[in-house]
Coordinates of C-alpha atoms and ligand atoms in Angstrom, one line a residue:
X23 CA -85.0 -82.6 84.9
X24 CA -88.2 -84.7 84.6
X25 CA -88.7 -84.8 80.8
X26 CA -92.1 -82.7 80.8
X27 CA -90.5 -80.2 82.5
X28 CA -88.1 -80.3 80.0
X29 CA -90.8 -79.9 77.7
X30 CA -92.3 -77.0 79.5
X31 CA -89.0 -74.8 80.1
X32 CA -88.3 -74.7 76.2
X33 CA -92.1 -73.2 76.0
X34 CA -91.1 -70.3 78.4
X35 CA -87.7 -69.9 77.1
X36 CA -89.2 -69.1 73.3
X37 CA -91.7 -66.9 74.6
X38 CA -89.0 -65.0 77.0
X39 CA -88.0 -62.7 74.1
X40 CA -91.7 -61.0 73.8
X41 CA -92.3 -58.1 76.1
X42 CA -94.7 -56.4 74.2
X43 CA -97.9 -55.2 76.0
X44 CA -98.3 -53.3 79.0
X45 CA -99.1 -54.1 82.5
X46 CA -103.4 -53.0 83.2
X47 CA -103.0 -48.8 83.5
X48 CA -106.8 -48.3 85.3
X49 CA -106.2 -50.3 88.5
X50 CA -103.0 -48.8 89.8
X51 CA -102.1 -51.5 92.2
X52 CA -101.3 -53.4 88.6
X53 CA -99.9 -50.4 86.8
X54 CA -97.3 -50.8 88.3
X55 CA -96.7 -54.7 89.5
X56 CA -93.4 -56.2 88.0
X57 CA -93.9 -56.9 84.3
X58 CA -91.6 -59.2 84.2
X59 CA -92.9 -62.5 86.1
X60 CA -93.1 -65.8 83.6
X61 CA -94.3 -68.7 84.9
X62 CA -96.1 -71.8 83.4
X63 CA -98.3 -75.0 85.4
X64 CA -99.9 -78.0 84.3
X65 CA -101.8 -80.4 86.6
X66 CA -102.8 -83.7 85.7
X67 CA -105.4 -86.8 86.2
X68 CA -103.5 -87.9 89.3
X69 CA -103.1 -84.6 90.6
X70 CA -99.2 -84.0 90.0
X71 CA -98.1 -80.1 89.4
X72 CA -95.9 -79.1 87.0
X73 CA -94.2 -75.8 86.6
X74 CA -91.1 -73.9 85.6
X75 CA -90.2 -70.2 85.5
X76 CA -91.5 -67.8 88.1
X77 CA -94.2 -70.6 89.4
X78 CA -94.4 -68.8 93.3
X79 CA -94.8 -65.3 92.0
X80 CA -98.3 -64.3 94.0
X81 CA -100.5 -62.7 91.7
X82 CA -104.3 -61.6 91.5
X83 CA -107.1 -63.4 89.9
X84 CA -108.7 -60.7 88.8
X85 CA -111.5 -62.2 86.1
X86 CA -110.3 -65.5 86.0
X87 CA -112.1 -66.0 89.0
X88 CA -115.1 -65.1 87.2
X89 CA -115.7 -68.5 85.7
X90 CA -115.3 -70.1 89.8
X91 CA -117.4 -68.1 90.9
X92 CA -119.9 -69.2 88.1
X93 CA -119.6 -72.5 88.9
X94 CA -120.9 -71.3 92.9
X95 CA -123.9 -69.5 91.3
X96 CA -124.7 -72.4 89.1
X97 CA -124.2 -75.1 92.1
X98 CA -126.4 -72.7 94.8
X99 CA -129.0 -71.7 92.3
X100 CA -129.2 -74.1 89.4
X101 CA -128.5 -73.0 85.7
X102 CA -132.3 -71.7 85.1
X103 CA -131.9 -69.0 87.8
X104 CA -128.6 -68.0 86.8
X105 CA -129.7 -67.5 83.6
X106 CA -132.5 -65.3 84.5
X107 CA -130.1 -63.0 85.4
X108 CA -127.1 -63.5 83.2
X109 CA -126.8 -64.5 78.9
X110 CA -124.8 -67.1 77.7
X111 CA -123.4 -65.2 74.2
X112 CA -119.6 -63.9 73.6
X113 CA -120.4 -59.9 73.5
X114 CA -117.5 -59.5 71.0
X115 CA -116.7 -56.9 72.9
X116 CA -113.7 -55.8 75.3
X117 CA -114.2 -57.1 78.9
X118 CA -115.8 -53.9 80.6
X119 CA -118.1 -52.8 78.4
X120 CA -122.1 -52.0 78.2
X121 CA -122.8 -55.3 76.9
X122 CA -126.6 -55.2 78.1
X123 CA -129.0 -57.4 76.2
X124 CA -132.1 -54.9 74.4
X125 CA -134.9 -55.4 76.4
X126 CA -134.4 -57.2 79.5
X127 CA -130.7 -55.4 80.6
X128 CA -129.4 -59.0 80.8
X129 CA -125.2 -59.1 80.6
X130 CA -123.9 -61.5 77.3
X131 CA -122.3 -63.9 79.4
X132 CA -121.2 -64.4 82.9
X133 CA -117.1 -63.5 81.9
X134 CA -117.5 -60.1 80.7
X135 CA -117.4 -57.4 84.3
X136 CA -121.7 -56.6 83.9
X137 CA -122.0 -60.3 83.9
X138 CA -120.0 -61.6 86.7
X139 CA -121.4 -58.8 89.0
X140 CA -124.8 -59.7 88.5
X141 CA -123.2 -63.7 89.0
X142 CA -121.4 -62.1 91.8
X143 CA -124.4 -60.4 93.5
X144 CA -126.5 -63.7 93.4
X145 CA -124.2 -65.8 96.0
X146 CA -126.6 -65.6 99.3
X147 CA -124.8 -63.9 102.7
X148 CA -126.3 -61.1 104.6
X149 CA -123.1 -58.5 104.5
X150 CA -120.1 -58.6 101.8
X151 CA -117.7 -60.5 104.2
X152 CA -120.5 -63.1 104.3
X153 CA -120.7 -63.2 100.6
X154 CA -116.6 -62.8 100.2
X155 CA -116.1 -65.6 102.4
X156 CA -118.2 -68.1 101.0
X157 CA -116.9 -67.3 97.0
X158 CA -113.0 -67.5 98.8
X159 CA -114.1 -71.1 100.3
X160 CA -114.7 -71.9 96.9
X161 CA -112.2 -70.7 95.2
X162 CA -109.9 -72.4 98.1
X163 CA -111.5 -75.5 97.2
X164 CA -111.1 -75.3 93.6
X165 CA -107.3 -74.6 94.7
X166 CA -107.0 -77.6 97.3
X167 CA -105.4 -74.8 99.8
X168 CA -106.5 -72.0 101.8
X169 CA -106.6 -68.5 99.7
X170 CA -106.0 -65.1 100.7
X171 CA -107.0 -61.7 99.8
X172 CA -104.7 -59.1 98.6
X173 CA -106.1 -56.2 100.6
X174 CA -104.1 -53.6 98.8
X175 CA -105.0 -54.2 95.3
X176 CA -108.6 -54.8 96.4
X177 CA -108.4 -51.3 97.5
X178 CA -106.8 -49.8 94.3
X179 CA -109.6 -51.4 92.5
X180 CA -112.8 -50.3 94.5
X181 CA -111.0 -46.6 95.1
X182 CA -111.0 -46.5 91.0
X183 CA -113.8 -49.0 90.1
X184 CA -116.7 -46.4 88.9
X185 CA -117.0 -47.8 85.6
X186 CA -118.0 -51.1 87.1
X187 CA -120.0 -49.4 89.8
X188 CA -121.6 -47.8 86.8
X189 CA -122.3 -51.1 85.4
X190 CA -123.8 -52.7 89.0
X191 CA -126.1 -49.6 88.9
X192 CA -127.4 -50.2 85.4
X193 CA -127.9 -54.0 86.3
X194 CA -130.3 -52.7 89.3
X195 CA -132.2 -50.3 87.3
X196 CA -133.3 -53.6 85.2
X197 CA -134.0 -55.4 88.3
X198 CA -130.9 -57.9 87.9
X199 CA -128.8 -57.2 90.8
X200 CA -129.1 -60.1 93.4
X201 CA -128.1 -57.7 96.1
X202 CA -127.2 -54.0 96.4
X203 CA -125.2 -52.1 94.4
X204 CA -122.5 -51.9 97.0
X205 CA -122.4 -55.6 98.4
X206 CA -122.3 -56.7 94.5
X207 CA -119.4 -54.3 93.3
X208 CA -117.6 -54.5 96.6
X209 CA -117.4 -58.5 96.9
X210 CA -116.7 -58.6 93.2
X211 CA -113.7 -56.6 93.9
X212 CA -112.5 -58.7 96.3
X213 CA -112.8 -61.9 94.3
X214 CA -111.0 -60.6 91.7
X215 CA -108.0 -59.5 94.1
X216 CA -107.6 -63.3 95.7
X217 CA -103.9 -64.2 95.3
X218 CA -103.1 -67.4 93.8
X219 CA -100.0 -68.6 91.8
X220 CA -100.2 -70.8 88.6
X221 CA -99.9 -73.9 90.3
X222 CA -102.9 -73.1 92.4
X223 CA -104.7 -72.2 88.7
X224 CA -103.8 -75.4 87.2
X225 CA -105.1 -77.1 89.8
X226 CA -108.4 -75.1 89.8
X227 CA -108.4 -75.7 86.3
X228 CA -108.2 -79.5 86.3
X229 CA -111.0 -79.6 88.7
X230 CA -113.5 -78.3 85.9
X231 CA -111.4 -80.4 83.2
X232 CA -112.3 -83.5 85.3
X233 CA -116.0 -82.8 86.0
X234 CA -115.5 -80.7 88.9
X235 CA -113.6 -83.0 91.0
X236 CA -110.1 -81.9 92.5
X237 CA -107.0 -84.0 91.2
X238 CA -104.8 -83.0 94.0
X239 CA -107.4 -83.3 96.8
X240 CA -109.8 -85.9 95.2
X241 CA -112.7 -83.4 96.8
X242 CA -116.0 -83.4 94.5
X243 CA -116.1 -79.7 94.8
X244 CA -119.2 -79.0 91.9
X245 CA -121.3 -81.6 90.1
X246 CA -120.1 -82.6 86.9
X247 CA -123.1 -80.6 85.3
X248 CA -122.1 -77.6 86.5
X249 CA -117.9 -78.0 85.4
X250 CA -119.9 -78.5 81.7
X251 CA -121.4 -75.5 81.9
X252 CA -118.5 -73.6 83.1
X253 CA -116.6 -75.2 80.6
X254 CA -118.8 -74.7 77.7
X255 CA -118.8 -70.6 78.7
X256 CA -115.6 -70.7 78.7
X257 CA -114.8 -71.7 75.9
X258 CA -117.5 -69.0 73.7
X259 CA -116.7 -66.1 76.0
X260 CA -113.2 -66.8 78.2
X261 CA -111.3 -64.4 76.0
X262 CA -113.6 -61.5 75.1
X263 CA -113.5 -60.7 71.6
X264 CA -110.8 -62.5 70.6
X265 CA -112.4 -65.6 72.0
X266 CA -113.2 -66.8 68.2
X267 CA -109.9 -66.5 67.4
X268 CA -108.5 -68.4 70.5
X269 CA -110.8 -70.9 70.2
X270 CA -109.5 -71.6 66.3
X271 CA -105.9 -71.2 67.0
X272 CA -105.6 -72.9 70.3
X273 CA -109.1 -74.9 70.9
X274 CA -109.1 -74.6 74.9
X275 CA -111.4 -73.6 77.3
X276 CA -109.8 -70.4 79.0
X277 CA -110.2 -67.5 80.9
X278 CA -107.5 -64.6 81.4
X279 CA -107.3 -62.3 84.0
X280 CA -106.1 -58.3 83.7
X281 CA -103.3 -59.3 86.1
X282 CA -101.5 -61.5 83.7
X283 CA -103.1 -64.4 84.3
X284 CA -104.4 -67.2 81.9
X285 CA -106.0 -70.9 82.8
X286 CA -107.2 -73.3 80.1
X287 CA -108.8 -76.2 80.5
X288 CA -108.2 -79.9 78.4
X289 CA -111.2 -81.7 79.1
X290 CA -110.1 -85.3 81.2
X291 CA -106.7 -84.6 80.3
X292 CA -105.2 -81.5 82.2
X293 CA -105.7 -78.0 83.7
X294 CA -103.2 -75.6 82.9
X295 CA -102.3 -72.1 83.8
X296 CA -99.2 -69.3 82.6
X297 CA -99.0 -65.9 84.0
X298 CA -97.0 -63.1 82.6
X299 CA -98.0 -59.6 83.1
X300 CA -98.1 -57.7 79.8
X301 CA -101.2 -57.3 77.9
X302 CA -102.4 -57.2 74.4
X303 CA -105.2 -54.7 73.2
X304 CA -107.8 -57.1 74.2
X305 CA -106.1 -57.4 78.0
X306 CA -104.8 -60.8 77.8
X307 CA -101.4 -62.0 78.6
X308 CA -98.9 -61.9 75.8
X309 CA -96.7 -64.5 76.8
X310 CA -99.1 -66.6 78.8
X311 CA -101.3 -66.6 75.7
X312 CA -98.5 -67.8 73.2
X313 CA -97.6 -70.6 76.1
X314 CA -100.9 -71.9 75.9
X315 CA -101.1 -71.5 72.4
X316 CA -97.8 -73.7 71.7
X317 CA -98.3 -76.4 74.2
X318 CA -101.7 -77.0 72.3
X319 CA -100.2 -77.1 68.9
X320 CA -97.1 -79.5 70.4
X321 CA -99.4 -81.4 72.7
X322 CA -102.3 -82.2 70.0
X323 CA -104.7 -80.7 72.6
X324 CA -107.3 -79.1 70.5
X325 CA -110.6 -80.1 71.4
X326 CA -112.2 -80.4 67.8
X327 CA -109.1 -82.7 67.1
X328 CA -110.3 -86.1 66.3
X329 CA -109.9 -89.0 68.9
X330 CA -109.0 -92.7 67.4
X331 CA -109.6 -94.3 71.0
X332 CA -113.1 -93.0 70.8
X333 CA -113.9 -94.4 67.4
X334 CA -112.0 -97.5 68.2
X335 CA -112.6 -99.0 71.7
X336 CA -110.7 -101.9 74.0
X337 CA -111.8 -105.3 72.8
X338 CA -110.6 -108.8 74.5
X339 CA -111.9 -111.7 73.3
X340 CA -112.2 -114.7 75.2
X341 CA -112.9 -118.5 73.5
X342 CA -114.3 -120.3 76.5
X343 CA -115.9 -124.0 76.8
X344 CA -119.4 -121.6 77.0
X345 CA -118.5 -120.1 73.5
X346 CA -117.4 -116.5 72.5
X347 CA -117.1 -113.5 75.0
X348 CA -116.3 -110.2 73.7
X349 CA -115.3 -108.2 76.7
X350 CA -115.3 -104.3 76.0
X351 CA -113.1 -101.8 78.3
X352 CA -112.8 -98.0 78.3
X353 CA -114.9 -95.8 77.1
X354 CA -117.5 -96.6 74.8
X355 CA -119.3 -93.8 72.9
X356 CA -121.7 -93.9 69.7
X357 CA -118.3 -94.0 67.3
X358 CA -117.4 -97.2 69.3
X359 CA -120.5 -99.1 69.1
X360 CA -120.5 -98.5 65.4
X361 CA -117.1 -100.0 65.5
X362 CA -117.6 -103.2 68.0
X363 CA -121.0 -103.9 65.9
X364 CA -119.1 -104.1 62.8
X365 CA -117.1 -106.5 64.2
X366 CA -119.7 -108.5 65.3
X367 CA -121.4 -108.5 62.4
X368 CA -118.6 -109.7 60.3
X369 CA -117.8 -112.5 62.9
X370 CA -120.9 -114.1 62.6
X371 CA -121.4 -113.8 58.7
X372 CA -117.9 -115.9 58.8
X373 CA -119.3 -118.4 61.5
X374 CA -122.4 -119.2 59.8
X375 CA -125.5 -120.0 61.0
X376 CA -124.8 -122.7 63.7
X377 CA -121.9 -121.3 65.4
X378 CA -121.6 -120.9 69.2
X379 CA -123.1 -117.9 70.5
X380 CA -121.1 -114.7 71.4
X381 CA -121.6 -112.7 74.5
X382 CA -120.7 -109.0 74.4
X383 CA -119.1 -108.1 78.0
X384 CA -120.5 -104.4 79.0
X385 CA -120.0 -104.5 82.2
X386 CA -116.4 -103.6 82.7
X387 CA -116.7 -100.3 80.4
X388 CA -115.3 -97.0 82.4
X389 CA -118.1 -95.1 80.6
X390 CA -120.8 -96.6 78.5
X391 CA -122.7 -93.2 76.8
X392 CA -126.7 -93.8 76.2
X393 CA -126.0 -93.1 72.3
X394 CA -123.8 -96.2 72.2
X395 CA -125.9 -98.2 74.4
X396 CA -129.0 -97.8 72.0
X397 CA -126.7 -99.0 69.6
X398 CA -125.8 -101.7 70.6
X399 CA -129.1 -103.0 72.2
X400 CA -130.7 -102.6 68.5
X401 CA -128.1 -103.7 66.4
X402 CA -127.1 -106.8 68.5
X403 CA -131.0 -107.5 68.5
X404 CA -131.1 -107.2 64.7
X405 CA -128.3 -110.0 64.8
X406 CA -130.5 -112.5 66.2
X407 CA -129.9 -114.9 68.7
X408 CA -126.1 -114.9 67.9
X409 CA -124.8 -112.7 69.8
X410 CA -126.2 -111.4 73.8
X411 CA -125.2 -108.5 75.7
X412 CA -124.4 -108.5 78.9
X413 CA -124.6 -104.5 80.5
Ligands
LIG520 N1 -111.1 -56.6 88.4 C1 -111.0 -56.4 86.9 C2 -112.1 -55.4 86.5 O1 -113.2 -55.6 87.0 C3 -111.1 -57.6 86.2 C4 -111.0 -57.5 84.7 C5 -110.2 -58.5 84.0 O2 -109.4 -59.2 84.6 N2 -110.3 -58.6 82.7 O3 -112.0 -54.5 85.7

């Protein structure tokens, strides 16, 4: 066994023993789908897939295709037009409530239900298949296959769904609704019952963790503006109101899903996904939670965790007939430029005043970031003639 998979199977085999939780009571098509499904994905920079346990078990979206469907609005309308319609706070409240901003009827954010039908309702098509179609293109692409719906547990829902019918009316009353009630609720419904398995999450995941580009298909599916956004959302309101709490314990991106479902996002290091059916109070996944939760705390993978390669970038230096060249490679951020100028500085104290002149070597860098180029264009400049850079 390939020694990440390894890795991966004693995750699920701790977390086996939990079944507390209960499968989601108010949309009977769940109520009563096998609670017993674990399964676990990862997909990486180069677009392989990972998984162990019950990895091609078919299950429902439900709200994780909320944040997917975001990323549509925000690549068809722009971030200022969604945001007329939709906030950008964690509601601290439980995933179907009134969260409704005092005065303009806004939603909190675009990952509780009232804010991902008003999302929902703002994707342009003249009739709901229109509208359905276009959001299960995307989601497809965010997959790198071809996604279905699950007509029967989209049927469940709508034949039960008042509550968020309720809500849709309330977002029309305040003149936020995109659409009709009916096209809103309805091709909301049907997002949420797309069928995908946790390798398709994890690979919809590592799309927005590398800037909206698919690993597996190499397909620029949204602009790396828009997987920020998405991303940044995420991470205040993916988990309702436990979303504090997940973001201090585990310190991923994520979004779970009533179905059992759970993807979390590493920023340029990997999607990944677990699904497992039971539900806490707050109606995430048990098991899928504590799976993300561990491989974060094994893995390092916190995103406040601090980053050496950041603070100390790749340096090669070459001693040519022409003199010094310092070449530079990776990523080169503010922390870096702090670094490399340190160097410099201490290089030519050493040298003296009639040394050879050193050349800095930008031009390889993977990423040079505007902080770290100010940097070094003013301090390199307070260094005199010494030392030139070359970007
Ligand atoms: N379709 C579900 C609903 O609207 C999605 C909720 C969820 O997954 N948290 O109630």
């Amino acid at each position: 066994m390939h020694p990440i998979l390894q890795l991966l199977d004693g995750v699920l085999d701790e977390v086996r023993p939990r079944t507390e939780g209960a499968t989601a009571a108010y949309i009977p098509e769940l109520a009563h789908a096998d609670p017993d499904p674990l399964a676990f994905a990862v997909a990486t920079a180069r677009g392989r897939v990972l998984s162990v346990g019950d990895d091609r078990v078919e299950f429902t979206m439900q709200s994780i295709s909320k944040p997917f469907v975001l990323a549509l609005a925000l690549h068809e309308l722009g971030r200022d037009r969604v945001l007329a319609h939709v906030g950008v706070e964690p509601s601290g409240e439980p995933f179907n409530a009134i969260s409704l901003e005092e005065g303009t009827g806004r939603p909190a954010n675009p990952l509780v239900n009232a804010g991902a039908i008003a999302t929902t309702s703002l994707i342009a098509g003249d009739d709901i298949d229109t509208r359905t179609a276009r959001i299960v293109a995307m989601l497809s692409a965010f997959a790198g296959r071809s996604l279905w719906i699950d007509e029967a547990v989209y049927r469940s829902e709508s034949a039960t769904g008042d509550r968020n019918r309720a809500l849709a009316h309330l977002l029309r009353s305040y003149g936020l609704l995109g659409s009709e009630v009916d096209p809103a609720v309805e091709t909301y419904f049907r997002q949420c019952a797309v069928l995908v398995t946790v390798r398709d999450l994890a690979v919809m995941s590592a799309t927005l963790a590398f800037g909206g580009v698919n690993p597996v298909t190499r397909e620029r599916v949204v602009s790396e503006d828009v997987a920020r956004d998405v991303v940044s959302i995420m991470s205040s309101c993916g988990m309702y109101d436990s979303s504090g709490e997940w973001m201090l314990r585990v310190g991923l991106p994520a979004k779970s899903g009533v179905s059992g479902g759970l993807v979390a996002v590493s920023p340029s290091q990997f999607g990944v996904a677990a699904f497992s059916p039971r539900l806490d109070a707050h109606g995430n996944s048990v098991r899928a939670s504590a799976i993300v939760e561990r491989l974060a705390s094994d893995f390092g993978m916190h995103v406040f965790e601090p980053h050496e390669a950041v603070a100390e970038p790749g340096i090669e230096v070459d001693e040519g007939a022409e003199g010094t060249t310092v070449r530079l490679g990776g990523e080169l951020g503010f922390a870096g430029a702090e670094f490399v100028v340190t160097m410099l500085r201490e290089t030519v104290a050493a040298r003296g005043a009639d040394a050879a002149a050193i050349t800095v070597d930008a031009r390889e860098l993977a990423r040079l970031h505007p902080a770290a180029l100010a940097v070094l264009r003013t301090e390199l400049a307070a260094l005199g003639g010494a030392v030139r850079l070359r970007d």
